[in-house]
Short mmCIF file of C-alpha atoms in Angstrom, two decimals:
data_model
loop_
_atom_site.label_atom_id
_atom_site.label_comp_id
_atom_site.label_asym_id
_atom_site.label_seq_id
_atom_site.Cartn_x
_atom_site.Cartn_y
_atom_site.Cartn_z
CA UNK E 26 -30.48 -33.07 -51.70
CA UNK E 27 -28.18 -32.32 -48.96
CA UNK E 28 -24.88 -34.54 -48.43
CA UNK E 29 -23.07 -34.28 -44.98
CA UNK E 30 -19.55 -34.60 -44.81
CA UNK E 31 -19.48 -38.55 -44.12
CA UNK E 32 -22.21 -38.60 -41.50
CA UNK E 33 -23.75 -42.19 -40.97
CA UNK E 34 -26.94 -42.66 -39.72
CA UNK E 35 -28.36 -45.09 -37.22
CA UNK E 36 -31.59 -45.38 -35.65
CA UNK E 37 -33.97 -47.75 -32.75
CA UNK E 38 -35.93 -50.03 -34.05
CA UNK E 39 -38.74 -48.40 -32.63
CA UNK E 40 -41.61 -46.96 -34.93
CA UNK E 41 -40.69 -43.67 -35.02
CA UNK E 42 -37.12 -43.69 -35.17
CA UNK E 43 -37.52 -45.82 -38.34
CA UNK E 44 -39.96 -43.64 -39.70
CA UNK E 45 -37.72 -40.63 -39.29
CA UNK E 46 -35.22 -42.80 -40.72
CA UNK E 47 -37.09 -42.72 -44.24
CA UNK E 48 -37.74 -38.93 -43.95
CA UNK E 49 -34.19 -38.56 -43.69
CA UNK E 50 -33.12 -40.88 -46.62
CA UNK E 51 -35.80 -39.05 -48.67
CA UNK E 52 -33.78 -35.40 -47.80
CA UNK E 53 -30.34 -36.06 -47.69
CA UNK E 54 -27.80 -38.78 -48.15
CA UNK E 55 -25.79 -40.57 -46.44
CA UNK E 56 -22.83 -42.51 -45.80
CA UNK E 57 -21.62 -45.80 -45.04
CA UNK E 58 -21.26 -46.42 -41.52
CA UNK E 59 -17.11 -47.92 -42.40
CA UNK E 60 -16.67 -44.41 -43.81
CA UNK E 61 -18.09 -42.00 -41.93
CA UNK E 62 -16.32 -39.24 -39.51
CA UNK E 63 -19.78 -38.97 -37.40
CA UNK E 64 -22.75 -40.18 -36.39
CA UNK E 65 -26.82 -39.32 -36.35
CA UNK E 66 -28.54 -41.58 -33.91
CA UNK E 67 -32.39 -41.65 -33.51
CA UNK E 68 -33.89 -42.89 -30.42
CA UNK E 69 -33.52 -41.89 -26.88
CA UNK E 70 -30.94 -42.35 -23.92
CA UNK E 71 -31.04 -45.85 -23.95
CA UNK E 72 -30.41 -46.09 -28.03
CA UNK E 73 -27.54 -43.35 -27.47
CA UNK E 74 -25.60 -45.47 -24.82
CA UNK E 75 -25.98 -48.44 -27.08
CA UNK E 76 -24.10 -46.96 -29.96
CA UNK E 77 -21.78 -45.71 -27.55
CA UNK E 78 -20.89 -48.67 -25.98
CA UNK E 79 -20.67 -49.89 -29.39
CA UNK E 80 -18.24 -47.39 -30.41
CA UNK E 81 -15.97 -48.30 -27.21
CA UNK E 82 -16.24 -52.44 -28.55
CA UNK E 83 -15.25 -51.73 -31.66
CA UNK E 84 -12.88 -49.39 -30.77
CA UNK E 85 -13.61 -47.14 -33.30
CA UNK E 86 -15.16 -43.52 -31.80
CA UNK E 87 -17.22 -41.00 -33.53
CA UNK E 88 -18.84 -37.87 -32.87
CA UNK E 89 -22.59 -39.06 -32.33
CA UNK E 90 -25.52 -36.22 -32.92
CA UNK E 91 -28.62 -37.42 -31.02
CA UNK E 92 -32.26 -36.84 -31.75
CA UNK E 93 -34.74 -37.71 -29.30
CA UNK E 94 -37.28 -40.51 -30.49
CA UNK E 95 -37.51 -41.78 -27.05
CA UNK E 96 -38.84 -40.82 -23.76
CA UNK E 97 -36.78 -38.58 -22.15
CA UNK E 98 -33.97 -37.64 -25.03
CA UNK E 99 -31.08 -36.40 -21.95
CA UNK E 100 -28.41 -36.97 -24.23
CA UNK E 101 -30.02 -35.83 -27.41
CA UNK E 102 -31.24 -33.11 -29.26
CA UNK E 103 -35.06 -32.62 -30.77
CA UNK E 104 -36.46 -34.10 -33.40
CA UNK E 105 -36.68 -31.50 -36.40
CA UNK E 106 -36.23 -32.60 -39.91
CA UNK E 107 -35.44 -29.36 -41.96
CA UNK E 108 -31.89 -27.44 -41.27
CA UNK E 109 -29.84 -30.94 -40.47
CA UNK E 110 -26.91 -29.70 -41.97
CA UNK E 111 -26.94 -26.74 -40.83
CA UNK E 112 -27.18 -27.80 -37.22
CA UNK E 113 -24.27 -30.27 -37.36
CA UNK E 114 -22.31 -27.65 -38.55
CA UNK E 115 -23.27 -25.08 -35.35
CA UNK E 116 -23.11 -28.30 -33.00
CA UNK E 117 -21.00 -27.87 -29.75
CA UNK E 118 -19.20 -31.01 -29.16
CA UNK E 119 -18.82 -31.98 -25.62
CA UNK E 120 -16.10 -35.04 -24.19
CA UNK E 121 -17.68 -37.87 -22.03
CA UNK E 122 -15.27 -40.36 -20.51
CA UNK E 123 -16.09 -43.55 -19.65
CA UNK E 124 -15.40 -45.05 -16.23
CA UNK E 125 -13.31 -48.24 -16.46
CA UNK E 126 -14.70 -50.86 -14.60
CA UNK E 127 -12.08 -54.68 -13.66
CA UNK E 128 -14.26 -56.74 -11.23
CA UNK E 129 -13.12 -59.87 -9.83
CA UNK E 130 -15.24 -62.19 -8.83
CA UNK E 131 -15.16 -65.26 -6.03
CA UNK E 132 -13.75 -67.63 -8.45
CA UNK E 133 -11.12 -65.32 -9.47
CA UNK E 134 -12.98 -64.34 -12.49
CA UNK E 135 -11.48 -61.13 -13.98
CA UNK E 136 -13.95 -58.34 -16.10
CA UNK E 137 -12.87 -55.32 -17.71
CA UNK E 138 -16.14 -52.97 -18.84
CA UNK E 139 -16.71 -49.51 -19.64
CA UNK E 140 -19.34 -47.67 -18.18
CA UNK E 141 -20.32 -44.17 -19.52
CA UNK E 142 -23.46 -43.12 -16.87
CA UNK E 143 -21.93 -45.08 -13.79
CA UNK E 144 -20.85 -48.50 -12.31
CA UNK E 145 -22.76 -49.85 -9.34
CA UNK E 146 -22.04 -52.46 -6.49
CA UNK E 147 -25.64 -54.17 -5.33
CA UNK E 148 -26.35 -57.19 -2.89
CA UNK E 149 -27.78 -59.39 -4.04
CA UNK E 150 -29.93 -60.78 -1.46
CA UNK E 151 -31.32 -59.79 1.64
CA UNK E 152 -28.51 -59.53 3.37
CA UNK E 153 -26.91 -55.97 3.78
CA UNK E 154 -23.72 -55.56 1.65
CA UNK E 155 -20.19 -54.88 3.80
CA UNK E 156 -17.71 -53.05 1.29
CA UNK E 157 -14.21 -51.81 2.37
CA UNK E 158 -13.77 -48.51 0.68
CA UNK E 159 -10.21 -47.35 -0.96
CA UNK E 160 -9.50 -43.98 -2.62
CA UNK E 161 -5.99 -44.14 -4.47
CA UNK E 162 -4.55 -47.04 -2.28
CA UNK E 163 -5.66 -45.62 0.68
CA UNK E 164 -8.26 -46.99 2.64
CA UNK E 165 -10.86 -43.90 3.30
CA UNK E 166 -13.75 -45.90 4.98
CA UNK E 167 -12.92 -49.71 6.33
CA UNK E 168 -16.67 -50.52 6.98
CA UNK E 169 -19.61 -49.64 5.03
CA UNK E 170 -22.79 -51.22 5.53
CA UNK E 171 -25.17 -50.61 2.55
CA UNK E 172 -27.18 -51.35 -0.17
CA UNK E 173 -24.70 -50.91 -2.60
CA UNK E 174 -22.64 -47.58 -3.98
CA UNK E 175 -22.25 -46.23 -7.21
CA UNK E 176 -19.59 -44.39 -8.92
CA UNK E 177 -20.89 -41.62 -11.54
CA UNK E 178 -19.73 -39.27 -14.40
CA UNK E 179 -20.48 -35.90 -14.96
CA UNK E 180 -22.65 -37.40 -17.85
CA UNK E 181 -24.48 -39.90 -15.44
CA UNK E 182 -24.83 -37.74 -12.24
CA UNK E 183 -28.55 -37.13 -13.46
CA UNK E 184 -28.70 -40.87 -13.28
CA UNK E 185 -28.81 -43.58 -10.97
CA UNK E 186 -26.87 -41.06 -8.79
CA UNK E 187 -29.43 -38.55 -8.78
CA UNK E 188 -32.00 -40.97 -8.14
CA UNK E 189 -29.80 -42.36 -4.88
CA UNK E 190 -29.46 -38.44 -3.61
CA UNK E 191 -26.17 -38.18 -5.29
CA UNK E 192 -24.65 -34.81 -6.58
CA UNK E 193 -25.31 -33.18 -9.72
CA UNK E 194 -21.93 -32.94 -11.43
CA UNK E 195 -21.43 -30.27 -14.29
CA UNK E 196 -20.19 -31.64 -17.08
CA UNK E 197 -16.68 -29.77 -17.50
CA UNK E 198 -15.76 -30.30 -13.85
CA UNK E 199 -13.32 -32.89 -14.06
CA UNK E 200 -15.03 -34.72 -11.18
CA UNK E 201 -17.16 -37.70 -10.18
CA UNK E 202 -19.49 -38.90 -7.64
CA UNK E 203 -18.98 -41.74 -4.84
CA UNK E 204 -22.32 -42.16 -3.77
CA UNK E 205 -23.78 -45.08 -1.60
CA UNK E 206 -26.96 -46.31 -1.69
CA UNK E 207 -29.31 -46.87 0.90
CA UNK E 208 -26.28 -46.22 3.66
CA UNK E 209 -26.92 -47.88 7.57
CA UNK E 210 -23.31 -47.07 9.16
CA UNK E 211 -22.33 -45.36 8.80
CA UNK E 212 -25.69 -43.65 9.03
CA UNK E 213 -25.01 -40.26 7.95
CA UNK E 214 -22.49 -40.14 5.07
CA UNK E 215 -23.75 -39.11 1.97
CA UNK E 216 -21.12 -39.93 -0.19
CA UNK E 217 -18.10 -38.05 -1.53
CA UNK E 218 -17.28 -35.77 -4.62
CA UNK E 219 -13.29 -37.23 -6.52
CA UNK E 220 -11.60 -35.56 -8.85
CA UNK E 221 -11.44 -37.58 -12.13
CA UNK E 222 -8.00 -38.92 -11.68
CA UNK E 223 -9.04 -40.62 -8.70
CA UNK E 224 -8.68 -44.48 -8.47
CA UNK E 225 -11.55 -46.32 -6.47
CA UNK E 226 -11.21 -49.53 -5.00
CA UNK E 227 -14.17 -51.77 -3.49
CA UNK E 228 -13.89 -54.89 -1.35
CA UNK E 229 -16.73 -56.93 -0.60
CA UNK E 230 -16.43 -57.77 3.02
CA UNK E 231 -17.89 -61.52 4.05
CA UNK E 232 -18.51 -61.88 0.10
CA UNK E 233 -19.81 -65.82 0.26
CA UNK E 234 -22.12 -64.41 3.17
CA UNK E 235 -22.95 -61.12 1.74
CA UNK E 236 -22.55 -61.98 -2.19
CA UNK E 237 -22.84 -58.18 -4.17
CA UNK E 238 -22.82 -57.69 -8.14
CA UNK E 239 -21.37 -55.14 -10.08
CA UNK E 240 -22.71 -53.26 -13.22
CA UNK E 241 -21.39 -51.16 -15.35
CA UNK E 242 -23.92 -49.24 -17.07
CA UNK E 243 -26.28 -52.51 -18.25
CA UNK E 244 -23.52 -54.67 -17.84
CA UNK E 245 -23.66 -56.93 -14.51
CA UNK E 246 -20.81 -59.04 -12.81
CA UNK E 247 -22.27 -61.20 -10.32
CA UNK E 248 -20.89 -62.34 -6.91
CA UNK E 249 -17.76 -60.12 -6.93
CA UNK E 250 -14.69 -59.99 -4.68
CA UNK E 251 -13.65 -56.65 -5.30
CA UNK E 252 -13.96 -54.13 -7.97
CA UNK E 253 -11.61 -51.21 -9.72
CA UNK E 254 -12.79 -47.84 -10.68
CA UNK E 255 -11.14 -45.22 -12.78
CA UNK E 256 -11.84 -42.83 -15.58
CA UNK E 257 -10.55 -43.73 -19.16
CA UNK E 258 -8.99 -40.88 -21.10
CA UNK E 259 -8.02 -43.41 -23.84
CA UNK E 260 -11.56 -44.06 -25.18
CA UNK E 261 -13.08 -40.50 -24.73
CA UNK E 262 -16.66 -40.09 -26.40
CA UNK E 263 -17.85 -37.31 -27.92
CA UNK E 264 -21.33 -36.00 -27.97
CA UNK E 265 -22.64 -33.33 -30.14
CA UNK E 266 -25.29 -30.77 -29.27
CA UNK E 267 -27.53 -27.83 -30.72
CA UNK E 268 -25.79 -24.15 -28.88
CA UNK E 269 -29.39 -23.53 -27.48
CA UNK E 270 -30.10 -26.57 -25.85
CA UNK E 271 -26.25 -28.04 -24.66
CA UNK E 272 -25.82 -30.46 -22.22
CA UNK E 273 -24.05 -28.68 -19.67
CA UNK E 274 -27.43 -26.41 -19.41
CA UNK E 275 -29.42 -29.28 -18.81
CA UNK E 276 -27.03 -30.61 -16.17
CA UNK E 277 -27.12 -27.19 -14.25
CA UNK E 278 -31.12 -26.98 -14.69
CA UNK E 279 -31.80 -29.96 -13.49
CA UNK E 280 -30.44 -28.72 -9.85
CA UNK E 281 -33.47 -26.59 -9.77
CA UNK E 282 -36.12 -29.19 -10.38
CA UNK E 283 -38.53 -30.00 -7.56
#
């Protein structure tokens, strides 16, 4: 039997995760979760952002070493029992940092969240949203007329972004996107690529008329005033993955995907 060096593992509650769980136990052992350097997490995207977000709460960050139990499995690795060890060993680690998200609401409300795919400003009614748009103090569009816009990692460009026509952002380029969603004036912009140290600001324009939420990641702020954006180098994630099959490849291929 096979003992990593302090590796905890955590899993979905979905059937198969927890059945992989138990072929796991049954092969190697494991350690506490209070005393390990890293992470295995079974499940898919969704799990992975969980026990990242997790790790961000509790302010305690490990390297995490997906395998993919779920649908799509972007941020993991594949499923294979035998050669764990060996694999975790090889694994190329890769840094993901969060986006740091204060909204203030109407009331005056103030929320600070992390966000490691993207934050996003929605209306939330049929009414158009009006945002005021401000790149490092300096106001770089006074009227947008929208849906909403969204504000992506490297990580999350092949999110939400992607799905709004947003770029695809390798994942060592020390950028991220400003992408809006469903634009009407002005018609034609199609967002913006920032470097990483950039600091986006967001007013809601006629907010009691035009009332917009924010979310960061899963995480939703209704009927906001005006919301922050920046990277957070503090809290830096890492992910781990198999040489063959990295992340950065998978960002880059999915540019060529009809």
């Amino acid at each position: 039997m096979t003992r990593f060096r302090r590796s905890a593992l955590i899993a979905s509650p979905t059937s198969p995760a927890q059945a992989a769980v138990a072929d796991l136990r049954s092969r190697y052992e494991w350690a506490d979760l209070p005393d390990a350097d890293s992470l295995v997490v079974l499940g898919g995207d969704g799990f992975m952002l969980q026990t990242l977000h997790a790790m961000l709460e509790r302010r305690r960050i490990l390297p995490a070493f997906g395998m993919n139990l779920g649908t799509v499995g972007f941020l993991m690795n594949e499923w294979r029992l035998p050669g764990l060890d060996d694999r975790i060993e090889r694994a190329r680690p890769f840094r993901v940092s969060p986006l740091l998200m204060t909204a203030t609401t109407i009331d005056g409300e103030r929320h600070v969240l992390p966000a490691i795919n993207e934050v996003s400003l929605l209306r939330e009614t049929r009414q158009t949203a009006k945002l005021l748009v401000e790149v490092n103090d300096r106001v770089v569009m006074p009227e947008l007329v929208c849906d909403g816009i969204l504000v992506a990692t490297p990580a999350g460009s092949t999110a939400y972004n992607l799905s709004a026509n947003g770029p695809i952002l390798p994942l060592e380029s020390k950028l991220i996107a400003l992408t809006p969603i469903s634009p009407f004036r002005p018609r034609r912009w199609r967002g913006a690529i920032l470097p990483e140290k950039a600091r986006i600001s967001l007013t809601v324009l006629e907010a009691d008329k035009r009332p917009v939420s924010a979310v960061a990641d899963q995480r939703e702020v209704r009927d906001v005033s005006r919301v922050e954006i920046a990277i957070d180098h503090i809290r830096d994630l890492t992910i781990m993955f198999d040489p063959e099959h990295a992340l950065d490849d998978r960002i880059t291929m999915e540019q060529f995907i009809a």
